[in-house]
Tab-separated table of C-alpha atoms in Angstrom:
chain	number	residue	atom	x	y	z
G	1	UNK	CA	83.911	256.922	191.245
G	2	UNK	CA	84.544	257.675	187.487
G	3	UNK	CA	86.364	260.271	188.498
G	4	UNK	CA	88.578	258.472	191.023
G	5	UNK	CA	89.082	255.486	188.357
G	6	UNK	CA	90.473	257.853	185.771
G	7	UNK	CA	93.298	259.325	188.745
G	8	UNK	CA	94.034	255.821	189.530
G	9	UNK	CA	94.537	254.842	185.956
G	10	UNK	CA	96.747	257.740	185.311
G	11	UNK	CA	99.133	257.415	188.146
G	12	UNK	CA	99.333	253.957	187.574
G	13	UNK	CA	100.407	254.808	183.904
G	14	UNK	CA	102.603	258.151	184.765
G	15	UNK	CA	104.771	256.243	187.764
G	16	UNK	CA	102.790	258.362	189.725
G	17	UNK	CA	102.453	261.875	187.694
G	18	UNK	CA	98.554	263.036	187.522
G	19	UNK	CA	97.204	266.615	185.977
G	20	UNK	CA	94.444	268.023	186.419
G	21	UNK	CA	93.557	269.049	190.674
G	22	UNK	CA	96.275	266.775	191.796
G	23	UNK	CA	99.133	268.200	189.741
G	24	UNK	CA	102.384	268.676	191.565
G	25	UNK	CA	100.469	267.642	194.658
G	26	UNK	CA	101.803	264.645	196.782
G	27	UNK	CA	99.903	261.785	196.143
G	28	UNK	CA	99.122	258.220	196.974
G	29	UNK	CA	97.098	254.821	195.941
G	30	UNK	CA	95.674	253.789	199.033
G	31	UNK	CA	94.012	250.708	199.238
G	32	UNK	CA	91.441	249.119	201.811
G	33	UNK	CA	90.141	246.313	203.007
G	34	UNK	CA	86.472	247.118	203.467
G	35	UNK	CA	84.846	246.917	206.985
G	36	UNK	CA	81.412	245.508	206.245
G	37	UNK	CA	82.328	243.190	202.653
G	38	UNK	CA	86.120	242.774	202.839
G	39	UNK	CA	86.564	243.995	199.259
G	40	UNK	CA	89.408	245.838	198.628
G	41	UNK	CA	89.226	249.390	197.433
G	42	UNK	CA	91.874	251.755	196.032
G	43	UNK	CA	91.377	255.437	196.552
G	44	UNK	CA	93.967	258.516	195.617
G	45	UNK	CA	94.729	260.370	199.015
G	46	UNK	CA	97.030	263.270	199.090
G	47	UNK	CA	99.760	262.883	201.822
G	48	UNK	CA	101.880	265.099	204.048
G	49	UNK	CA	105.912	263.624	204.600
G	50	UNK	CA	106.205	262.524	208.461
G	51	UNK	CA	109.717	260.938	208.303
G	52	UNK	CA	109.439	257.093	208.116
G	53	UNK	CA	105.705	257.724	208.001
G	54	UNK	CA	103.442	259.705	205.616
G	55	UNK	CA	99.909	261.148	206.800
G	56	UNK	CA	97.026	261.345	205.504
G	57	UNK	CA	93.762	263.527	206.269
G	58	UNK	CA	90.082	262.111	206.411
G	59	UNK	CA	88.907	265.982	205.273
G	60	UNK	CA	86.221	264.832	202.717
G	61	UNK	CA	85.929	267.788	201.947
G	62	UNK	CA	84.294	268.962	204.579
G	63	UNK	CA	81.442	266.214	205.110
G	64	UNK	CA	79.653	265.250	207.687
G	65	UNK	CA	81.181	261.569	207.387
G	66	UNK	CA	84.203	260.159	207.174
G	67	UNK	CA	85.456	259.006	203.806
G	68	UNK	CA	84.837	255.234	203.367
G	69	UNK	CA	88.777	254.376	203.414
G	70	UNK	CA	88.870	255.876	207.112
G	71	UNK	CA	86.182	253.288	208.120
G	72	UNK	CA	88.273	250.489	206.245
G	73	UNK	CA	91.211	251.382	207.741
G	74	UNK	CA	90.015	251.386	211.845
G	75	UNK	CA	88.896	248.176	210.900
G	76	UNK	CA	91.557	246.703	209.095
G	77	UNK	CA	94.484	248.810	209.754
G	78	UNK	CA	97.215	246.826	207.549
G	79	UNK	CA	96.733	248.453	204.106
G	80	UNK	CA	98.706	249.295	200.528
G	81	UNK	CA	100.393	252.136	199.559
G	82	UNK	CA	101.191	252.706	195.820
G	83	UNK	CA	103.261	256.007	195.979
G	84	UNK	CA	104.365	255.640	192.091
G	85	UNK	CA	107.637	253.620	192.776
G	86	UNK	CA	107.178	251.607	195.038
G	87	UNK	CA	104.083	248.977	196.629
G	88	UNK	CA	103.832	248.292	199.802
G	89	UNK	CA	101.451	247.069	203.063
G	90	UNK	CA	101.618	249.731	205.724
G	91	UNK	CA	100.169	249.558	209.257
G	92	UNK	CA	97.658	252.815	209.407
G	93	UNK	CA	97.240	254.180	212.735
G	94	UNK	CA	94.954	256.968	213.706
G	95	UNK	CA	96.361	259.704	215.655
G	96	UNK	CA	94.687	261.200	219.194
G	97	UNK	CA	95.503	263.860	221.768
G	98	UNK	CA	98.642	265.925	221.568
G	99	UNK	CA	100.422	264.045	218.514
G	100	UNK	CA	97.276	264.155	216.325
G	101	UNK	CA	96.349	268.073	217.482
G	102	UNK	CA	100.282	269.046	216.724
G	103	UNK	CA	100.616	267.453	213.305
G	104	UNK	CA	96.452	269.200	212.537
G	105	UNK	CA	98.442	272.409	213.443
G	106	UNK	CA	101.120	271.595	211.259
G	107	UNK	CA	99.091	270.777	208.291
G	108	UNK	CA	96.730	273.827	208.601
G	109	UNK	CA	99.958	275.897	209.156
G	110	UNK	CA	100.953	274.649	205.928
G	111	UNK	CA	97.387	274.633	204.129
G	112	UNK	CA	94.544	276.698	205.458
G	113	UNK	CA	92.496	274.934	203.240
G	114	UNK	CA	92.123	272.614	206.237
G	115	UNK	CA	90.580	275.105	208.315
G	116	UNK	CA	88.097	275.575	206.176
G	117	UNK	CA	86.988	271.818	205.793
G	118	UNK	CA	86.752	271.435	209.519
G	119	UNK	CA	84.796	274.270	210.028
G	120	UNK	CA	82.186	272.909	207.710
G	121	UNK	CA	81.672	269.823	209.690
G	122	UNK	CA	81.218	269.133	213.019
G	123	UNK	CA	83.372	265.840	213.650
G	124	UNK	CA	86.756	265.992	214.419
G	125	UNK	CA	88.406	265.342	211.140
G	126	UNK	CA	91.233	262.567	211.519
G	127	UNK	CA	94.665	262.164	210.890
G	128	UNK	CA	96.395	258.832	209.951
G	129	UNK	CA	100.090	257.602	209.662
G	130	UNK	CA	101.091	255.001	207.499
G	131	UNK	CA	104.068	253.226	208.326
G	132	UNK	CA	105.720	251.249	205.775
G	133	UNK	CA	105.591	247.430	207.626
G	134	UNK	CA	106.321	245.628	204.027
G	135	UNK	CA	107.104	245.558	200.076
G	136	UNK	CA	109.127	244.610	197.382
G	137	UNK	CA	111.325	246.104	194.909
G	138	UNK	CA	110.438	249.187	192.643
G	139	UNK	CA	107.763	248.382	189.981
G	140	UNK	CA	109.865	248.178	187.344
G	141	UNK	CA	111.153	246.233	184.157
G	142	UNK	CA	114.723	246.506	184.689
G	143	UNK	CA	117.029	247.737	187.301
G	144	UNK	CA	117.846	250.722	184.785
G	145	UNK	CA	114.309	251.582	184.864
G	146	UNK	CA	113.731	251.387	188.766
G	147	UNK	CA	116.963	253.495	188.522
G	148	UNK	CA	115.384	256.193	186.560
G	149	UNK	CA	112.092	255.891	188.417
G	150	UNK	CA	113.457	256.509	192.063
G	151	UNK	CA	115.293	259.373	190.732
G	152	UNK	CA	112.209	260.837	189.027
G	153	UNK	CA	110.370	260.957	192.008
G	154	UNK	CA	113.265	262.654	193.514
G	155	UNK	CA	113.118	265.492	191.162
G	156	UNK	CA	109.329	265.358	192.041
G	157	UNK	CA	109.916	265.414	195.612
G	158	UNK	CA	112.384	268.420	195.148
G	159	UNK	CA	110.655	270.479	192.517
G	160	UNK	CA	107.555	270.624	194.866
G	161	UNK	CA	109.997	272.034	197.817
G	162	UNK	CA	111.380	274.659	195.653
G	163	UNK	CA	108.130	275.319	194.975
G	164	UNK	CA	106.939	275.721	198.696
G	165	UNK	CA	109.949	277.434	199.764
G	166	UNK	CA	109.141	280.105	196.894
G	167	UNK	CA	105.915	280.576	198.398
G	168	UNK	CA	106.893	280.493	201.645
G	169	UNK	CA	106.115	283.302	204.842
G	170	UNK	CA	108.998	284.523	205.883
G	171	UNK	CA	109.101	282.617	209.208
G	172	UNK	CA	109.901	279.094	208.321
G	173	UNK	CA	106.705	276.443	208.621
G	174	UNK	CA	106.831	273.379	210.777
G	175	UNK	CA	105.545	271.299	207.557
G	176	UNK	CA	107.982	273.162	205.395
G	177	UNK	CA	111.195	271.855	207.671
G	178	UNK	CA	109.499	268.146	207.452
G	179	UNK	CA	109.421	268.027	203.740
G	180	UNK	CA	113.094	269.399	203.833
G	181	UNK	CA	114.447	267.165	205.971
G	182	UNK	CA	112.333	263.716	204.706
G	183	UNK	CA	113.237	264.503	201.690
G	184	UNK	CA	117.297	264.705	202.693
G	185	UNK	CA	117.020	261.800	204.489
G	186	UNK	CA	115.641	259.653	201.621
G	187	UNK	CA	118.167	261.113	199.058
G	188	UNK	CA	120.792	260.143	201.636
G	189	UNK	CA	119.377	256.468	202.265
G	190	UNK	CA	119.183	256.111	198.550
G	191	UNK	CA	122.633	257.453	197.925
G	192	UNK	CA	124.131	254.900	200.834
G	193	UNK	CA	122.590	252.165	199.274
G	194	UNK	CA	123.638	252.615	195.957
G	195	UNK	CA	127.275	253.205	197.187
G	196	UNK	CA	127.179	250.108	199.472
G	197	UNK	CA	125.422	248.202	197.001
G	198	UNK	CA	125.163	248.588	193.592
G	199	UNK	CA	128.247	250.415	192.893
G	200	UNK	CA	130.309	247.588	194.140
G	201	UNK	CA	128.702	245.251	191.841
G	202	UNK	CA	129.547	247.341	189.186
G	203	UNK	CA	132.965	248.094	190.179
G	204	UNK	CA	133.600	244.473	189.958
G	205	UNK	CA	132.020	243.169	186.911
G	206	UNK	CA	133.004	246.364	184.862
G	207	UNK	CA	136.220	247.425	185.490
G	208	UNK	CA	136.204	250.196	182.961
G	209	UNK	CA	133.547	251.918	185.207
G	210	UNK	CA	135.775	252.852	187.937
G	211	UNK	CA	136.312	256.551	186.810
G	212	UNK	CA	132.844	257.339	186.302
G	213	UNK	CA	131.892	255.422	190.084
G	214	UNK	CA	134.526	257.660	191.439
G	215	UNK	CA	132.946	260.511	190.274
G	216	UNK	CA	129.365	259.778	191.111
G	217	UNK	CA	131.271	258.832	194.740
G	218	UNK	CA	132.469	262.319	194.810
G	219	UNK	CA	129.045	263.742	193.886
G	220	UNK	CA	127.630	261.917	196.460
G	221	UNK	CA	129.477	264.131	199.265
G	222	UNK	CA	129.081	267.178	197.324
G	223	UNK	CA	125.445	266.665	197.786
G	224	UNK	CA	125.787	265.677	201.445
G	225	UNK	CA	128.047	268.461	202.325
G	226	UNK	CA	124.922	270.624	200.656
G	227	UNK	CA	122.031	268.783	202.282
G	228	UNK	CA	124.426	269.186	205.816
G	229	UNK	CA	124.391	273.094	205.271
G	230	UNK	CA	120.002	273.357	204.595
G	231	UNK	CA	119.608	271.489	207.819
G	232	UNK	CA	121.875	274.018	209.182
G	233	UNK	CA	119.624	276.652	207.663
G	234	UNK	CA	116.263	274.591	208.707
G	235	UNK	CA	117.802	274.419	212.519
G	236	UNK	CA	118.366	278.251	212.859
G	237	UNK	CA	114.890	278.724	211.191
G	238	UNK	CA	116.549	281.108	208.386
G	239	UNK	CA	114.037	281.972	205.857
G	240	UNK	CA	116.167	284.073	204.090
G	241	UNK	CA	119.003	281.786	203.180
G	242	UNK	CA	116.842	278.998	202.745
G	243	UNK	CA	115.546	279.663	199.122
G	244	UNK	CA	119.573	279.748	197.738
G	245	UNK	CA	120.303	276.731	199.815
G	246	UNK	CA	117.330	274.650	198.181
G	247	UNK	CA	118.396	276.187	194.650
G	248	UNK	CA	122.172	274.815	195.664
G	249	UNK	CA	121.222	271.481	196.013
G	250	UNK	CA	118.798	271.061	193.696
G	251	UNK	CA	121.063	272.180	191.005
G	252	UNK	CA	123.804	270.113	192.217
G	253	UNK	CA	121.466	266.865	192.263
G	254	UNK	CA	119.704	267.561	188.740
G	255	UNK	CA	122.968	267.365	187.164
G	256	UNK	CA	124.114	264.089	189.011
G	257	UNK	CA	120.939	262.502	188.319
G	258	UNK	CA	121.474	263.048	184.725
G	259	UNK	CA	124.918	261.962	184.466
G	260	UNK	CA	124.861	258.674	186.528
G	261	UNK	CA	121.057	257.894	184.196
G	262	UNK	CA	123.532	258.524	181.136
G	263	UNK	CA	126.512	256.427	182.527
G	264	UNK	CA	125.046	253.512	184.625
G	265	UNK	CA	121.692	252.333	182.808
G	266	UNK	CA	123.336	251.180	179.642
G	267	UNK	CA	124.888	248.918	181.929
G	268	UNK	CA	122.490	248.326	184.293
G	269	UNK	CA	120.284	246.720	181.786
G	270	UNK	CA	122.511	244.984	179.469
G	271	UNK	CA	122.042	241.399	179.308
G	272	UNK	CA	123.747	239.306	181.972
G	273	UNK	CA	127.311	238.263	180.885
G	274	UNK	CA	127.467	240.195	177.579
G	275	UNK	CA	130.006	243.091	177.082
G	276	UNK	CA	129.795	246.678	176.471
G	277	UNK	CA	131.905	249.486	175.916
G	278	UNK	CA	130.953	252.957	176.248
G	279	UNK	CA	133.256	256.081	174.718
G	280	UNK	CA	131.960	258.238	177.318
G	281	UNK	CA	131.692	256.038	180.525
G	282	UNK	CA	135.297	257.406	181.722
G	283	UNK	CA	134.369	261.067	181.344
């Protein structure tokens, strides 16, 4: 429990960054509603990207139980999810027959370290998708902060790709391709939003920003055109472009990330109606 407390504390502090056993590992707050006294109790569960879902794994190491959240959770399915940015109530459902035994495969696949837990218990260890059913903006101060925040856990998202594709076999893995893809797809939701929403704002209440919007508009299909050619990799399973691909893009999106922070967030959290000029907002 102390343990636990101190993760909890430190993602909560970190926007999601821990050390220690959980570093660069994917990681959630996930809180229950507890079968027997109805208290609510927050746990950190590593997850696996599933698309619009994320899973999670009842392992426990190994035990002969099931954790207590997996109890919580059959019997009150509608939980929390703190993933760092974001809070947000997600309907947990526990996976059976072929769709539970194909993503099992897929995380072992990925991490024999699975394996090994199940083979020191007898129960069937579960898996669990959480889909996202509600939640409110990013837990932030400002909009320049949320700003700075999504993209952060971008560059987490990505660095622990690059990471997996550099330790990858050279057949590509089923989990690999899922973390690939989720990961292009929420860089590409994120990117449509802002240029649908936010940057049209801006273009209208600071005229002077229209060079550096145009630019971040052109980035914006640079990195699409480069996200379009990994999934072309990822669908003809080629391991041995994939590595410069993800280097590509990665490279590509560190420096736009940097450059619309540097540009946009003076703005972004200016007080409402007041002016500012910036010398390098047209570069």
């Amino acid at each position: 429990m102390d343990f636990n407390r101190q993760v909890i504390e430190e993602f909560r502090a970190n926007a999601g960054r821990v050390g220690g056993p959980f570093e660069g590992g994917r990681l959630v707050l996930l809180t229950t509603t507890g079968a027997k006294t109805g208290t609510r109790h927050t746990n950190p569960v590593g997850y696996r990207p599933d698309g619009d879902r994320i899973l999670v794994i009842g392992s426990a190491g190994g035990a002969p139980r099931h954790p207590d959240w997996f109890h919580n959770l059959v019997a009150n399915p509608v939980v929390q999810v703190e993933d760092g940015v974001f809070t947000y109530d997600a309907q947990a459902t526990v996976l059976d027959g072929p769709e539970r035994d194909e993503l099992w495969a897929r995380a072992v696949e990925s991490d024999p370290g699975w394996a090994a837990y199940q083979a020191k218990t007898t129960r069937q260890i579960p898996v669990v998708a959480l889909t996202r059913i509600g939640g409110g903006p990013p837990n932030a101060s400002s909009i320049g902060t949320a700003l700075k925040l999504v993209h952060d856990a971008f560059r987490r998202e990505f660095a622990t790709i690059r990471r997996e594709v550099a330790s990858s076999k050279p057949v590509l893995g089923a989990q690999l391709k899922v973390n690939c893809l989720t990961a292009c797809h929420g860089l590409k939701f994120h990117h449509t939003a802002e240029d649908s929403g936010m940057f049209p704002v801006l273009r209208d209440r600071y005229p002077e920003l229209a060079p550096t919007l145009d630019r971040i508009g052109e980035e914006h299909e640079r990195i699409s055109d480069l996200m379009s050619q990994l999934q072309q990799t990822l669908d003809r399973n080629d391991a041995s472009t994939l590595r410069a691909d993800v280097d590509r893009l990665i490279g590509e999106l560190e420096a736009h990330l940097a450059y619309e922070e540097e540009q946009l967030i003076p703005f972004l959290d200016q007080p409402a109606g007041s002016a500012h000029t910036s010398p390098t907002a047209t570069t």
